Coordinates of C-alpha atoms in Angstrom, one line a residue:
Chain A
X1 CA 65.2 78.7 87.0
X2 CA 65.7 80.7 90.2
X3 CA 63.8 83.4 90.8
X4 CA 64.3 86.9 92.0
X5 CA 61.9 89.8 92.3
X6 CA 63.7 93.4 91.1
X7 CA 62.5 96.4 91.2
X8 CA 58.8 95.1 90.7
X9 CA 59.6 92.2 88.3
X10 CA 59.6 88.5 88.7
X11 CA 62.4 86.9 86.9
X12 CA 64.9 84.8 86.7
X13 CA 68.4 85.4 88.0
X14 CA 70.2 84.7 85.3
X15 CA 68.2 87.4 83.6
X16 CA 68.5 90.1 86.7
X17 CA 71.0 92.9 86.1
X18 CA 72.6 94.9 89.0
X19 CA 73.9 98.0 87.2
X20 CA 77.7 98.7 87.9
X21 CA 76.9 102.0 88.6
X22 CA 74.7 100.8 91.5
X23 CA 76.0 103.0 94.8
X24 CA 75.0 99.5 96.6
X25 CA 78.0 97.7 95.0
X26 CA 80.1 100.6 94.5
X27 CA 79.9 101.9 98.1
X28 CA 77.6 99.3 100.1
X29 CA 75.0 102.2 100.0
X30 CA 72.0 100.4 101.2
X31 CA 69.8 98.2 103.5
X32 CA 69.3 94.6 103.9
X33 CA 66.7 92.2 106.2
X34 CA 67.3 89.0 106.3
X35 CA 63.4 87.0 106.5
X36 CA 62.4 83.4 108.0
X37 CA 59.8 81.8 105.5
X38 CA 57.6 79.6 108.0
X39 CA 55.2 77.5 106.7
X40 CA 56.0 79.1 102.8
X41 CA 54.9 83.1 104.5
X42 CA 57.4 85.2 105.2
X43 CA 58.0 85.5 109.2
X44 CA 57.8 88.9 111.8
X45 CA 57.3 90.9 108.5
X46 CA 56.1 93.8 109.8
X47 CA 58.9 94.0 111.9
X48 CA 61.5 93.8 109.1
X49 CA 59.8 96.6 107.0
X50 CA 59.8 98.9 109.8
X51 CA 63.0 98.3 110.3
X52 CA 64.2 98.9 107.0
X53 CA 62.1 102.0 106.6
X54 CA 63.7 103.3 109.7
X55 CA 67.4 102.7 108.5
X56 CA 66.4 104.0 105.3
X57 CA 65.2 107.0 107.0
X58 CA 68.5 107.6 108.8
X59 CA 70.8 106.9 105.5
X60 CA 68.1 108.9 103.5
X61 CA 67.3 106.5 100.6
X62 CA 63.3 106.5 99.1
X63 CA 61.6 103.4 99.8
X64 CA 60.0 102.9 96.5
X65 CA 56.8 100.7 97.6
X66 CA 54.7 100.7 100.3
X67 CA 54.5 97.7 102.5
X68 CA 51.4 96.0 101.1
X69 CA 53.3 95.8 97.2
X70 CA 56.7 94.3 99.9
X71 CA 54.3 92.3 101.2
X72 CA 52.9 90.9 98.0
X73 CA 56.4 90.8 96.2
X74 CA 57.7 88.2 99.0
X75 CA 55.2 86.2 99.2
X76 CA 55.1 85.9 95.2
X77 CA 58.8 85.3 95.3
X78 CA 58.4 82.8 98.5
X79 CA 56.0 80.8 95.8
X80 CA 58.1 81.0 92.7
X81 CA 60.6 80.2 94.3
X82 CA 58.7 76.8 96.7
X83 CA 60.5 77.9 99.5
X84 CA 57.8 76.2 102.7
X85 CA 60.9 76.7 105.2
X86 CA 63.8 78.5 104.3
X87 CA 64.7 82.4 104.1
X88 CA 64.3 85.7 101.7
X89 CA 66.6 88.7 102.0
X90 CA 65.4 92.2 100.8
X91 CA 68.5 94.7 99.7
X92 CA 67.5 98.3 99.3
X93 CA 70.5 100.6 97.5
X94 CA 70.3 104.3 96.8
X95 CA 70.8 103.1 93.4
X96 CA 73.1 104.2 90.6
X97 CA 74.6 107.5 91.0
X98 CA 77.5 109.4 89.3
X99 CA 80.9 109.5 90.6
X100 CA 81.6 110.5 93.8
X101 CA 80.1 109.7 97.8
X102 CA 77.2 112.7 97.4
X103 CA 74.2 110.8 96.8
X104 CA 72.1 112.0 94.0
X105 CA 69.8 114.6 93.9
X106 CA 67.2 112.5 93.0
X107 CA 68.0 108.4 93.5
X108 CA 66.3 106.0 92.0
X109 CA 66.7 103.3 94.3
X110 CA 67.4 99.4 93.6
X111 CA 64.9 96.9 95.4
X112 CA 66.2 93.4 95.1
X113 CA 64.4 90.3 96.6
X114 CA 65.8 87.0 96.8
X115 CA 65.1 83.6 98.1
X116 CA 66.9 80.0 99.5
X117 CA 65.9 77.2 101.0
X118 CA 66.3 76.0 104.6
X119 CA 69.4 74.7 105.4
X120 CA 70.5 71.7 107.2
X121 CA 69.8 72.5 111.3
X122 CA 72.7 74.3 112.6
X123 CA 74.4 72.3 115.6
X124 CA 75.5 74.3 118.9
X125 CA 77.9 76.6 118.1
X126 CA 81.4 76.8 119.3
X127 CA 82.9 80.2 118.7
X128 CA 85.8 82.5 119.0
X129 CA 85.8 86.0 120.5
X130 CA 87.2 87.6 117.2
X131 CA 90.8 89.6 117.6
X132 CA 91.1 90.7 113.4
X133 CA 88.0 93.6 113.8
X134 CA 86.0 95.2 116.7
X135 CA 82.4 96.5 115.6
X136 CA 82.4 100.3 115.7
X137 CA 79.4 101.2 118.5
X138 CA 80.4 105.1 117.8
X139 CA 78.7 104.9 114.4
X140 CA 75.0 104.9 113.8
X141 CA 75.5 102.2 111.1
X142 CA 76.3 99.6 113.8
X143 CA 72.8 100.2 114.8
X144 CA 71.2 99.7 110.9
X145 CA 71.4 96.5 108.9
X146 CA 73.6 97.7 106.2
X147 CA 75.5 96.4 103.4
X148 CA 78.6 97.6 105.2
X149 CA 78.9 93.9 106.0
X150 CA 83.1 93.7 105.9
X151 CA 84.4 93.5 109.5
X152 CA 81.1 90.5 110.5
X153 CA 83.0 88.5 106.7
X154 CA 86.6 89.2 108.2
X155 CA 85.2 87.6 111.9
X156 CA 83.6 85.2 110.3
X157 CA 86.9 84.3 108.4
X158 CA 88.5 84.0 111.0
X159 CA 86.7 81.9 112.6
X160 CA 86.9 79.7 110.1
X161 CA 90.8 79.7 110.5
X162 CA 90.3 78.7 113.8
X163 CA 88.2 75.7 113.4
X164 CA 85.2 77.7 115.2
X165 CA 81.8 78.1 113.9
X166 CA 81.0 82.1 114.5
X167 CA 82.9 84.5 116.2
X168 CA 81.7 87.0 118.8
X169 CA 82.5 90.7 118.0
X170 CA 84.0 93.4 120.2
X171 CA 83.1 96.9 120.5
X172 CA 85.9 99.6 120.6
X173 CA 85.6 99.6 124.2
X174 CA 86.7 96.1 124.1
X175 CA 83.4 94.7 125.3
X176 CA 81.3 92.4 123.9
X177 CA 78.4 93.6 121.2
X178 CA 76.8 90.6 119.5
X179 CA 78.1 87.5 117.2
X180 CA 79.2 88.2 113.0
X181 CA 75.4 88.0 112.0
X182 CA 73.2 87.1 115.6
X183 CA 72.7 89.3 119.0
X184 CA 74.4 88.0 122.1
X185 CA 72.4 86.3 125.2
X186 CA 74.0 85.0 128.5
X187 CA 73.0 83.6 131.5
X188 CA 75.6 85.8 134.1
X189 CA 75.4 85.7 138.0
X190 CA 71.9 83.8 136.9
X191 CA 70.3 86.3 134.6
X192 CA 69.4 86.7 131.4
X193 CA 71.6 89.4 129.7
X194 CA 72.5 91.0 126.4
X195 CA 74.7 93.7 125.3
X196 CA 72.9 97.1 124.8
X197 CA 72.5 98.8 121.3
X198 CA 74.8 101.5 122.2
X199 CA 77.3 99.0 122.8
X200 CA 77.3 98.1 118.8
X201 CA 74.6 95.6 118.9
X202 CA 72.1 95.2 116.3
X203 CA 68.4 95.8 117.4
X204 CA 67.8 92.4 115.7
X205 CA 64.0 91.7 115.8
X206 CA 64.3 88.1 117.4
X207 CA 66.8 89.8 120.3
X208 CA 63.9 92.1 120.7
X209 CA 60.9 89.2 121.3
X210 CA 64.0 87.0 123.4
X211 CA 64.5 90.4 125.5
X212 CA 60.9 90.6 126.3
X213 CA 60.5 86.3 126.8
X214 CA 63.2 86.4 129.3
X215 CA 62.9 89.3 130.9
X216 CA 66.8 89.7 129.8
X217 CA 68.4 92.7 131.5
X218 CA 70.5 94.9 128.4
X219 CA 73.5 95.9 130.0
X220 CA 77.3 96.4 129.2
X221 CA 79.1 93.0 128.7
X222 CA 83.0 92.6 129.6
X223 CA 85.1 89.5 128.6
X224 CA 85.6 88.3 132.3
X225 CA 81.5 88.6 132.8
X226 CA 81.0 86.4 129.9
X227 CA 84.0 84.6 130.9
X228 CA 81.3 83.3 134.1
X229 CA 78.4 82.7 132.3
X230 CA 76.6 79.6 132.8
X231 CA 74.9 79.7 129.0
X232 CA 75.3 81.4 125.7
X233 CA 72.6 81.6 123.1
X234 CA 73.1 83.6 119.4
X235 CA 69.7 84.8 118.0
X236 CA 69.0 85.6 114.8
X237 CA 65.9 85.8 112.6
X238 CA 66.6 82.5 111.3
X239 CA 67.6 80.8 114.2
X240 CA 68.1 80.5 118.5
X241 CA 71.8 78.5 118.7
X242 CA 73.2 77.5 122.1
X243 CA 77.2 78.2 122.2
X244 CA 78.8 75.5 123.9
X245 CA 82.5 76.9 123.4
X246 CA 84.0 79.8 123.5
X247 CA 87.9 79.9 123.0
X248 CA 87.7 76.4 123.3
X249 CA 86.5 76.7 126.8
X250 CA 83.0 75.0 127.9
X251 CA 80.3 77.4 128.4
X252 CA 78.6 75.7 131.5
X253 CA 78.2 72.2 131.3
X254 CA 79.3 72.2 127.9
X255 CA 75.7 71.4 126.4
X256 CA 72.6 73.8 125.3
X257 CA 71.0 74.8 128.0
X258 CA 67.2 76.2 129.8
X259 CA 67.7 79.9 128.1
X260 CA 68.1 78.2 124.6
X261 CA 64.7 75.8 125.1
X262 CA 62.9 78.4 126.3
X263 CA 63.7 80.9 123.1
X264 CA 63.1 77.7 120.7
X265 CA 59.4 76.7 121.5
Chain B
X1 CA 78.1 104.7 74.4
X2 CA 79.7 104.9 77.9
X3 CA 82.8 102.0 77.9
X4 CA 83.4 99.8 81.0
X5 CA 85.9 97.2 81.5
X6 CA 84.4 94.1 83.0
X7 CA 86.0 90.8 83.7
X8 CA 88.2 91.1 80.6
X9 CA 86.1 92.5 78.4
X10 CA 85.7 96.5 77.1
X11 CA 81.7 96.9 76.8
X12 CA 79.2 99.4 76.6
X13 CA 77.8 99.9 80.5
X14 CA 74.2 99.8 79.3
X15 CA 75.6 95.7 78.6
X16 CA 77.3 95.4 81.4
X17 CA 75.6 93.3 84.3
X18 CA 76.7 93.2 88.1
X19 CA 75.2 89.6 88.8
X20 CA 72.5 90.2 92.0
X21 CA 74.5 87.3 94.0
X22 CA 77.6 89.4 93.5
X23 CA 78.8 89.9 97.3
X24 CA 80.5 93.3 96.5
X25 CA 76.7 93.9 96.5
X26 CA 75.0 92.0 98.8
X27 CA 77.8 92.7 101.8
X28 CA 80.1 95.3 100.3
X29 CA 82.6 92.2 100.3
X30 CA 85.3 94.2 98.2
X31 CA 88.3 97.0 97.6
X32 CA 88.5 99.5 94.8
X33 CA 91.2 102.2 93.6
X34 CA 90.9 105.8 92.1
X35 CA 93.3 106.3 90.0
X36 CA 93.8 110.2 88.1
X37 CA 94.6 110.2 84.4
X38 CA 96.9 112.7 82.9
X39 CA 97.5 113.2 79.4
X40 CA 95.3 110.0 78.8
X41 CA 97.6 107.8 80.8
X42 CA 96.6 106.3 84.4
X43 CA 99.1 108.2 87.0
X44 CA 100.7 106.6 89.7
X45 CA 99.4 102.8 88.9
X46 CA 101.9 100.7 90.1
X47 CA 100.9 102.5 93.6
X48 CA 97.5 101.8 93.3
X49 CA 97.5 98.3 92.0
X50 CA 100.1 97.3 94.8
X51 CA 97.7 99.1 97.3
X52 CA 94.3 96.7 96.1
X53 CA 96.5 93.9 95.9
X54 CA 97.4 94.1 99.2
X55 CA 94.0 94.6 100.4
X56 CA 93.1 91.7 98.4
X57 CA 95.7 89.7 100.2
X58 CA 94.4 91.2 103.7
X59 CA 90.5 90.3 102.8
X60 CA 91.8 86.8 101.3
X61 CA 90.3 87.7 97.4
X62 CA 92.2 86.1 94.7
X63 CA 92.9 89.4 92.5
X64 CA 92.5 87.2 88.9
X65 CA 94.4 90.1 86.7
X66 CA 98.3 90.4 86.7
X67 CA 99.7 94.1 87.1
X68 CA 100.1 94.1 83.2
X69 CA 97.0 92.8 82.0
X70 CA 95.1 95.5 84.7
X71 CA 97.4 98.2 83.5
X72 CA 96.8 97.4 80.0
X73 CA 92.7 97.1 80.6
X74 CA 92.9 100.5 82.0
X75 CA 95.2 102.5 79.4
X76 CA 92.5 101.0 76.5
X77 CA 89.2 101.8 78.9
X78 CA 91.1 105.4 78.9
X79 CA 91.3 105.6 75.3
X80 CA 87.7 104.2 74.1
X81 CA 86.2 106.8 77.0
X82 CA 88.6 109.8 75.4
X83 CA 90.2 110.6 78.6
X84 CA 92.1 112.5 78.6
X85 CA 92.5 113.8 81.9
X86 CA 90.2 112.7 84.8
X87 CA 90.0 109.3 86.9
X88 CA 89.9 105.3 86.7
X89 CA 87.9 103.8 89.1
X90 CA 88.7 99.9 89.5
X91 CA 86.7 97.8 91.9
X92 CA 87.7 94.3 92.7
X93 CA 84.8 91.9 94.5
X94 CA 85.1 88.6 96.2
X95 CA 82.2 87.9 93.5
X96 CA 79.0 85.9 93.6
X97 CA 78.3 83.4 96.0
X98 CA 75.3 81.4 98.2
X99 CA 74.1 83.0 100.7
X100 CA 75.7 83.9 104.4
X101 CA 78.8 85.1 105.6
X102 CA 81.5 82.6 104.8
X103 CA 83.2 83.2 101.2
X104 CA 83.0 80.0 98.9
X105 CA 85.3 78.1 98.9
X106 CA 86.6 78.8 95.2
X107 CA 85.4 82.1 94.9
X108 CA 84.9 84.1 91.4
X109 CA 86.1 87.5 91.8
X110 CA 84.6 90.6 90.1
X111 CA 86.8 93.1 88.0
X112 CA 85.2 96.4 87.2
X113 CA 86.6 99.5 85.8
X114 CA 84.7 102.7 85.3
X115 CA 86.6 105.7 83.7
X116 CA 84.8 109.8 84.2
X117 CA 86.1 113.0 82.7
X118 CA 87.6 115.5 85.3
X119 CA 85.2 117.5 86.9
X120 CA 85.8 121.3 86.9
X121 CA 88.4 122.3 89.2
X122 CA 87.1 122.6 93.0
X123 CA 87.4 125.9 94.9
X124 CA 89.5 125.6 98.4
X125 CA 87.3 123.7 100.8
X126 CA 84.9 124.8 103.9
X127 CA 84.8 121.9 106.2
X128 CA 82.7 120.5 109.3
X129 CA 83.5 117.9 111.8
X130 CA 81.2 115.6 111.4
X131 CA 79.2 114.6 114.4
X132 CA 77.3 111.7 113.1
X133 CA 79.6 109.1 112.6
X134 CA 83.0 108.0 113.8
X135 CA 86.0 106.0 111.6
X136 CA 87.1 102.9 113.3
X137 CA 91.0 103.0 113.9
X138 CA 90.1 99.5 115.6
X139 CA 89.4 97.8 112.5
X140 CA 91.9 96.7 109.9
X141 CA 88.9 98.0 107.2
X142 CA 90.3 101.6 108.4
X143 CA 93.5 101.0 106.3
X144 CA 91.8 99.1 103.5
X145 CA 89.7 101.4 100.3
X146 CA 86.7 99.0 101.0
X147 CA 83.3 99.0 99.6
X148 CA 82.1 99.9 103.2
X149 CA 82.1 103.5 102.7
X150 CA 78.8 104.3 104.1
X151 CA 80.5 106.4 107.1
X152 CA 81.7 108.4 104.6
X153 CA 78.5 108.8 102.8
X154 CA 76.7 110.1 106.0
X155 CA 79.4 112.6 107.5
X156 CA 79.5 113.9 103.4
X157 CA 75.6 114.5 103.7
X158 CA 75.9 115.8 106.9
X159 CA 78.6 117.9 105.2
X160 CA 76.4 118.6 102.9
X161 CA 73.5 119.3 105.1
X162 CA 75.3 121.9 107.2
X163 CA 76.5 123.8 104.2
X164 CA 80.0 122.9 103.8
X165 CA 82.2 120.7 100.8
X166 CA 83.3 118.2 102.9
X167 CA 83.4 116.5 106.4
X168 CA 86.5 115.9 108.8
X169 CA 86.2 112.7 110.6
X170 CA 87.4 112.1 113.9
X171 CA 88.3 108.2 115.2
X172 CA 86.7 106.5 118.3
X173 CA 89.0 108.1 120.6
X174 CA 87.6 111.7 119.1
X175 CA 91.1 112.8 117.3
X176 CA 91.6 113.4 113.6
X177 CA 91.5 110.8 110.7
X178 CA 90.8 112.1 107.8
X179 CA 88.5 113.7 105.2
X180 CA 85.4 111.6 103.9
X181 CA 87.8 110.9 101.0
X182 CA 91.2 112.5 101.0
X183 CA 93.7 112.9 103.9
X184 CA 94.5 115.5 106.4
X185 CA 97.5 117.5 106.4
X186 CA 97.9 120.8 108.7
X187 CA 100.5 123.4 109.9
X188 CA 100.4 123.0 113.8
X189 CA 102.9 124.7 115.6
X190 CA 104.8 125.7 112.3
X191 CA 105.0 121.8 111.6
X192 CA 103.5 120.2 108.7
X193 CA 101.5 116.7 110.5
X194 CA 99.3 113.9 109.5
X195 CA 97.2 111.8 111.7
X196 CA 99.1 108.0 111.6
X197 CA 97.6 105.3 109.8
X198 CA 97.0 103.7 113.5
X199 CA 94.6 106.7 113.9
X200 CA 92.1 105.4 111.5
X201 CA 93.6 107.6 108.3
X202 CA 93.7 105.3 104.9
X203 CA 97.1 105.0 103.9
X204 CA 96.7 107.1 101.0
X205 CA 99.0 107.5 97.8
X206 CA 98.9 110.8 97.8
X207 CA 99.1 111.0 101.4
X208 CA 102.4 109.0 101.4
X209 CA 104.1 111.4 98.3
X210 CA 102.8 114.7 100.6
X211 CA 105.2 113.0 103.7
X212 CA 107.3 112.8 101.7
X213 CA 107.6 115.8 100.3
X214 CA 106.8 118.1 103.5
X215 CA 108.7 116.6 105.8
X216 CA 105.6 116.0 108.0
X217 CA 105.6 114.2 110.9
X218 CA 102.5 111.6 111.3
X219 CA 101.1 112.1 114.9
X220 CA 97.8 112.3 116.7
X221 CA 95.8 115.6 115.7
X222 CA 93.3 116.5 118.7
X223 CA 90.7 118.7 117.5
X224 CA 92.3 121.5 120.3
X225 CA 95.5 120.7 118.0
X226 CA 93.4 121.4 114.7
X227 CA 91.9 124.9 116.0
X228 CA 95.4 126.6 116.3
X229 CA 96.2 125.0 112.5
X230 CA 97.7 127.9 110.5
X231 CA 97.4 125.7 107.2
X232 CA 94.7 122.6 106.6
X233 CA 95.0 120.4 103.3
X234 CA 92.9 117.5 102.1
X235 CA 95.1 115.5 99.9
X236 CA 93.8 112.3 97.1
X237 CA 95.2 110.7 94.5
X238 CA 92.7 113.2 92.3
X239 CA 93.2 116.3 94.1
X240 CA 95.2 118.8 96.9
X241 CA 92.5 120.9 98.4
X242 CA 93.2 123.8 100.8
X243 CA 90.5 124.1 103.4
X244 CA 90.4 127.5 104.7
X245 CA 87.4 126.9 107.0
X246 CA 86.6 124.4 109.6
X247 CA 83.1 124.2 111.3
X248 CA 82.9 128.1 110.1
X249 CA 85.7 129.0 112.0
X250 CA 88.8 130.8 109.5
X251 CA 92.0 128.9 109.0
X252 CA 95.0 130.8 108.9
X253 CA 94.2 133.9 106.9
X254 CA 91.1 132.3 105.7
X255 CA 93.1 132.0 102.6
X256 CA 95.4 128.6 100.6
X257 CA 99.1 128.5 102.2
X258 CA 102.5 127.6 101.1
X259 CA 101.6 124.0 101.8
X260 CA 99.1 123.7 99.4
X261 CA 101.4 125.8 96.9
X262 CA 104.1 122.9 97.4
X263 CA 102.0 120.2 97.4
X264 CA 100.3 121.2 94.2
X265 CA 103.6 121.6 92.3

């Protein structure tokens, strides 16, 4: 049995039904956060939900519980499921709707919950500086954590073509915004930097608390600047990864470096 | 009882069940297809079903249906939903899988088909450019029907929001794309035109049939090119739509032109 919380139930996945009129699979209408489970509690909580109550805001979807009965739905799930170290995502949709991209009058949004274990520790990354897709910075949904997820899979397939392990994304301007699923950090002319959110970066909760450890400037981020950093680091709410490669070119002395020891402790 | 097709099967949609691990849902990981039905019968089909299974190709989903077993699934949805005239919609996913970026290895591929009765006929068009969001000409999603349609979803609520049908929607470089769901055609300088595909437009069916048929040239449409428009038509494979007002402003006589008369022929 695997369980999954749905719209307020427990149960088992094999038993939850997404409806094929859901405007989250028909459209990617919707929300998604992406939770560390420390220690079998979900982690930076608060954070997530006020996240996702602010993209829900913007897209205009109802956020059908409170954040006490989120609270108390994860960390019933996180049991269930005896996850001590591992993840949970929670997917808002709008919900079903008739045909059509007008969202209904009144939606009746889908709340899905779902849990996995820790995987094995990710090593340093070597990564590609993806050519298929460029994030769009001139939409708002760069800025939200939707289920618009296509052009981070087709960057992520490629990088998979090239033998690399993530791929760093582009912004229409041609500058660098963040990796397929983690923000951006590099040491450049010996500071601490990372692409702004108006350059199609995600506000990602752990590049928030890593901007504020290490004093990281945000500013604009051109090829050739990364081109001299001296370290690369990907955060993410599940992990702090060191990129050693990029292009097949050694980032520094080719090893993890001070920036990604001091995010890890 | 409301028929669906689903993986091979004809069912009622109350049965039928999107799994929750289904990546068309969790990351919009997936292409779909209108399709109008005339006189019962799915128009234009080898069109679309080249058009997805060259997306499919593009996004690297194995499309598990031959043309004649999809066209066959189709006609009979048609029939048990009694339609007579109205649309197909048929949405292929890369289908459930674990949990990150990276599609499995051997993935499972969704196959949904929804059929809906033509809605009543829609009155020529009063359009906005919408200001919150941009297309992006600099990803290959731009020329894909993905499930990543929430730009279109905002700039139609903005539409919506500002009192209008529908939403124009310029690319990063601020020119012409498209509608929210159709393409653009307009008179400019006594010219029929179309913004190129390179421009961020979806290489619609019906946009292809109206080139066709017009004579029209695909170039770049500045919005200072759109304001002296004497003629503006959304065209889709379910409808040509005169738009005889943009951002308030008249087009033409404020009334449907000869285009519209020849495209609708």
């Amino acid at each position: 049995m695997t369980p999954v919380w749905l719209d307020g139930a427990l149960l088992d996945a094999a038993a939850a039904r997404i409806d094929p009129a859901d405007r989250g699979f028909l459209l990617g209408d919707g929300l998604f956060e992406t939770i560390r489970v420390l220690d079998g509690r979900p982690d930076r909580l608060a954070a997530h939900l006020a996240r996702l109550r602010a993209g829900a805001a913007v897209l205009e979807i109802p956020l059908p519980y409170g954040d006490d009965a989120l609270a108390s739905a994860l960390a019933g799930l996180a049991g269930a499921a005896r996850i001590g170290s591992g993840s949970l995502r929670l997917t808002l949709t709008r919900g079903p709707g008739p045909r059509g991209l007008l969202p209904p009058g009144t939606p009746r949004p889908t709340v899905l919950a779902t849990a996995a274990p820790a995987g094995p520790s990710l090593p340093p990354a070597r990564v590609v500086v993806a050519t298929v897709t460029r994030r769009n910075e001139r939409s708002p949904l760069s800025r939200l954590k939707t289920l618009n997820y296509l052009d981070g899979v087709m960057a992520r397939q490629e990088a998979a073509r090239r033998g690399a392990d993530d791929a760093l994304m582009l912004n229409g301007a041609g500058r660098l915004a963040e990796a397929t699923a983690a923000n951006l950090f590099a040491v450049i002319d010996g500071r601490p930097v990372t692409p702004p959110v108006e350059e199609g970066a995600l506000p990602g909760i752990a590049r928030a608390e890593a901007i504020a450890r290490l004093g990281a400037v945000e500013r604009p981020v051109a090829l050739s600047d990364l081109a001299r950093a001296t370290e690369i680091v990907l955060t993410s709410s599940l992990s702090i990864r060191p990129v050693v490669a990029v292009d097949g070119r050694p980032v520094g002395d080719g090893g993890p470096g001070s920036m990604a020891a001091a995010l890890a402790t």
